[in-house]
Amino acid sequence: MSLALRELERAPSPVMAAVAEAPAGGPAALRERIEMLESVNASLRRTVARLQGEITVTRRLAYHDALTGLPNRHLLRDRLEQGARRAAREGRSIALLLLDLDRFKVVNDTLGHEAGDQLLREVAWRLQGCTRGADTVCRWGGDEFIVMLPNVACRDEVERVARKVEACIAAPFDIRGEAVHVGVSVGVAMLAPEDGAIERLIRDADRAMYRAKRAARASFAMRARAAEPAGGPPSPAGAAAGGVGAS
């Protein structure tokens, strides 16, 4: 027996056990042994493929929302951290748009939870269609979504996306043959290049969203803590460009 076979023989494998001894009985027995080994090998390949598929599904469920397929808050935080590091290197900002659907409870109460789920899926699809390829659209929970804008140059860029999102959600949704109208309240927050406080960015966007909801449904408000690198400093009161409120 060759040195290679002796090494293989030490491995605790059913295949190795099958080749540990030369088959008795001549060519017919050898062919039978080869067929058996091929069968074992095919079974192992199927098992490996199944396990790899299960791992892929598990990873996706860990980082994506089961209803909409969007990134969940765990994946968003990872991308926020990456985006903050890149923004710091390039002297730019990242921005968050925290969206809360208006009148979503009415849809749930009048049309049922399945209709509410369909509406959430439609909202997710629209948000992906009206944002940029580099942006991350995340389902934050319930009827709340977050859009992360990486590598932002100025406030005006963020406002354009916010207004586009508002218009996108304002159009009626076809839910079970009924035209359903919902609005969205949007809170906007920007992270300055020198500020790596991700949690504070999320809190700022949340506070701005509630201020927008109190002011008027289907509106957005911006909360800016520092001057943006290319859009000019905010006013002393923190008012954002274009008449959008800020604090």
mmCIF file of C-alpha atoms in Angstrom, residues 95-234:
data_model
loop_
_atom_site.group_PDB
_atom_site.id
_atom_site.type_symbol
_atom_site.label_atom_id
_atom_site.label_comp_id
_atom_site.label_asym_id
_atom_site.label_seq_id
_atom_site.Cartn_x
_atom_site.Cartn_y
_atom_site.Cartn_z
ATOM 1 C CA ALA A 95 -27.518 61.212 6.555
ATOM 2 C CA LEU A 96 -30.467 59.250 7.891
ATOM 3 C CA LEU A 97 -34.086 59.583 6.834
ATOM 4 C CA LEU A 98 -36.352 57.951 9.425
ATOM 5 C CA LEU A 99 -39.801 57.378 7.923
ATOM 6 C CA ASP A 100 -43.042 56.700 9.765
ATOM 7 C CA LEU A 101 -46.120 55.885 7.700
ATOM 8 C CA ASP A 102 -49.180 58.041 8.357
ATOM 9 C CA ARG A 103 -52.585 56.332 8.638
ATOM 10 C CA PHE A 104 -51.059 52.842 8.613
ATOM 11 C CA LYS A 105 -53.170 51.826 11.626
ATOM 12 C CA VAL A 106 -56.302 52.794 9.694
ATOM 13 C CA VAL A 107 -55.324 50.392 6.916
ATOM 14 C CA ASN A 108 -54.733 47.598 9.429
ATOM 15 C CA ASP A 109 -58.013 48.241 11.228
ATOM 16 C CA THR A 110 -60.199 48.565 8.126
ATOM 17 C CA LEU A 111 -58.628 46.145 5.644
ATOM 18 C CA GLY A 112 -56.920 43.689 7.981
ATOM 19 C CA HIS A 113 -53.357 42.738 8.865
ATOM 20 C CA GLU A 114 -52.706 40.922 5.586
ATOM 21 C CA ALA A 115 -53.490 44.143 3.726
ATOM 22 C CA GLY A 116 -51.177 45.974 6.130
ATOM 23 C CA ASP A 117 -48.403 43.507 5.352
ATOM 24 C CA GLN A 118 -48.973 43.977 1.623
ATOM 25 C CA LEU A 119 -48.773 47.743 2.084
ATOM 26 C CA LEU A 120 -45.444 47.420 3.915
ATOM 27 C CA ARG A 121 -44.047 45.294 1.090
ATOM 28 C CA GLU A 122 -45.238 47.841 -1.479
ATOM 29 C CA VAL A 123 -43.666 50.687 0.496
ATOM 30 C CA ALA A 124 -40.381 48.774 0.647
ATOM 31 C CA TRP A 125 -40.467 48.219 -3.116
ATOM 32 C CA ARG A 126 -41.168 51.908 -3.806
ATOM 33 C CA LEU A 127 -38.422 53.117 -1.483
ATOM 34 C CA GLN A 128 -35.889 50.916 -3.235
ATOM 35 C CA GLY A 129 -37.044 52.333 -6.553
ATOM 36 C CA CYS A 130 -36.860 56.015 -5.602
ATOM 37 C CA THR A 131 -33.520 56.002 -3.773
ATOM 38 C CA ARG A 132 -30.005 55.824 -5.163
ATOM 39 C CA GLY A 133 -28.026 52.657 -5.698
ATOM 40 C CA ALA A 134 -25.554 53.459 -2.919
ATOM 41 C CA ASP A 135 -28.312 54.171 -0.374
ATOM 42 C CA THR A 136 -29.504 51.577 2.142
ATOM 43 C CA VAL A 137 -33.242 51.140 2.690
ATOM 44 C CA CYS A 138 -33.983 49.389 5.975
ATOM 45 C CA ARG A 139 -37.140 48.310 7.746
ATOM 46 C CA TRP A 140 -36.577 49.688 11.216
ATOM 47 C CA GLY A 141 -39.647 48.010 12.721
ATOM 48 C CA GLY A 142 -43.445 48.187 12.543
ATOM 49 C CA ASP A 143 -44.338 50.866 9.995
ATOM 50 C CA GLU A 144 -40.979 52.633 10.285
ATOM 51 C CA PHE A 145 -38.255 52.595 7.654
ATOM 52 C CA ILE A 146 -34.815 54.169 7.477
ATOM 53 C CA VAL A 147 -32.960 55.364 4.399
ATOM 54 C CA MET A 148 -29.223 55.821 4.892
ATOM 55 C CA LEU A 149 -27.477 58.211 2.516
ATOM 56 C CA PRO A 150 -23.709 57.646 2.485
ATOM 57 C CA ASN A 151 -21.049 60.123 1.436
ATOM 58 C CA VAL A 152 -23.305 63.197 1.458
ATOM 59 C CA ALA A 153 -21.851 66.510 0.317
ATOM 60 C CA CYS A 154 -24.495 68.987 1.516
ATOM 61 C CA ARG A 155 -27.962 69.523 2.961
ATOM 62 C CA ASP A 156 -29.522 70.178 -0.437
ATOM 63 C CA GLU A 157 -28.625 66.672 -1.558
ATOM 64 C CA VAL A 158 -30.404 65.190 1.468
ATOM 65 C CA GLU A 159 -33.481 67.372 1.000
ATOM 66 C CA ARG A 160 -33.849 66.302 -2.617
ATOM 67 C CA VAL A 161 -33.938 62.655 -1.576
ATOM 68 C CA ALA A 162 -36.377 63.403 1.272
ATOM 69 C CA ARG A 163 -38.795 65.196 -1.047
ATOM 70 C CA LYS A 164 -38.518 62.393 -3.594
ATOM 71 C CA VAL A 165 -39.370 59.854 -0.883
ATOM 72 C CA GLU A 166 -42.395 61.913 0.184
ATOM 73 C CA ALA A 167 -43.699 62.064 -3.374
ATOM 74 C CA CYS A 168 -43.060 58.360 -3.873
ATOM 75 C CA ILE A 169 -45.160 57.364 -0.848
ATOM 76 C CA ALA A 170 -47.880 59.969 -1.514
ATOM 77 C CA ALA A 171 -49.065 58.187 -4.670
ATOM 78 C CA PRO A 172 -51.969 55.770 -3.945
ATOM 79 C CA PHE A 173 -51.274 52.075 -3.371
ATOM 80 C CA ASP A 174 -53.393 49.365 -4.946
ATOM 81 C CA ILE A 175 -54.199 47.067 -2.020
ATOM 82 C CA ARG A 176 -56.660 44.294 -2.884
ATOM 83 C CA GLY A 177 -58.213 46.404 -5.586
ATOM 84 C CA GLU A 178 -58.632 49.464 -3.386
ATOM 85 C CA ALA A 179 -56.731 52.719 -3.743
ATOM 86 C CA VAL A 180 -55.048 53.267 -0.390
ATOM 87 C CA HIS A 181 -53.572 56.659 0.451
ATOM 88 C CA VAL A 182 -50.929 56.959 3.153
ATOM 89 C CA GLY A 183 -48.442 59.689 3.807
ATOM 90 C CA VAL A 184 -45.078 59.604 5.495
ATOM 91 C CA SER A 185 -43.474 61.734 8.186
ATOM 92 C CA VAL A 186 -39.711 61.958 7.718
ATOM 93 C CA GLY A 187 -37.069 62.875 10.260
ATOM 94 C CA VAL A 188 -33.690 63.781 8.803
ATOM 95 C CA ALA A 189 -30.364 63.851 10.640
ATOM 96 C CA MET A 190 -26.826 64.324 9.381
ATOM 97 C CA LEU A 191 -23.574 63.049 10.828
ATOM 98 C CA ALA A 192 -20.670 65.465 10.482
ATOM 99 C CA PRO A 193 -17.293 63.996 9.391
ATOM 100 C CA GLU A 194 -15.737 64.531 12.823
ATOM 101 C CA ASP A 195 -18.667 62.976 14.698
ATOM 102 C CA GLY A 196 -18.806 59.179 14.906
ATOM 103 C CA ALA A 197 -21.810 58.953 17.258
ATOM 104 C CA ILE A 198 -24.060 56.544 15.345
ATOM 105 C CA GLU A 199 -26.564 56.135 18.177
ATOM 106 C CA ARG A 200 -26.946 59.889 18.476
ATOM 107 C CA LEU A 201 -27.566 60.132 14.743
ATOM 108 C CA ILE A 202 -30.414 57.626 15.044
ATOM 109 C CA ARG A 203 -31.892 59.484 18.030
ATOM 110 C CA ASP A 204 -31.681 62.789 16.174
ATOM 111 C CA ALA A 205 -33.539 61.333 13.170
ATOM 112 C CA ASP A 206 -36.182 59.866 15.485
ATOM 113 C CA ARG A 207 -36.742 63.189 17.252
ATOM 114 C CA ALA A 208 -36.940 65.031 13.953
ATOM 115 C CA MET A 209 -39.500 62.508 12.681
ATOM 116 C CA TYR A 210 -41.769 63.047 15.693
ATOM 117 C CA ARG A 211 -41.461 66.790 15.240
ATOM 118 C CA ALA A 212 -42.489 66.427 11.596
ATOM 119 C CA LYS A 213 -45.458 64.267 12.610
ATOM 120 C CA ARG A 214 -46.589 66.825 15.183
ATOM 121 C CA ALA A 215 -46.235 69.697 12.734
ATOM 122 C CA ALA A 216 -48.181 68.122 9.878
ATOM 123 C CA ARG A 217 -48.537 64.694 8.399
ATOM 124 C CA ALA A 218 -46.709 63.979 5.145
ATOM 125 C CA SER A 219 -43.846 66.334 5.980
ATOM 126 C CA PHE A 220 -40.218 66.154 6.987
ATOM 127 C CA ALA A 221 -37.978 67.936 9.464
ATOM 128 C CA MET A 222 -34.218 68.078 9.686
ATOM 129 C CA ARG A 223 -32.027 68.000 12.748
ATOM 130 C CA ALA A 224 -28.442 69.117 12.102
ATOM 131 C CA ARG A 225 -25.787 69.298 14.830
ATOM 132 C CA ALA A 226 -22.894 70.681 12.809
ATOM 133 C CA ALA A 227 -22.060 72.493 9.597
ATOM 134 C CA GLU A 228 -21.994 70.377 6.477
ATOM 135 C CA PRO A 229 -18.762 70.382 4.464
ATOM 136 C CA ALA A 230 -20.230 71.629 1.193
ATOM 137 C CA GLY A 231 -23.681 73.041 1.907
ATOM 138 C CA GLY A 232 -22.893 75.930 4.169
ATOM 139 C CA PRO A 233 -23.409 76.201 7.929
ATOM 140 C CA PRO A 234 -26.886 76.091 9.421
#
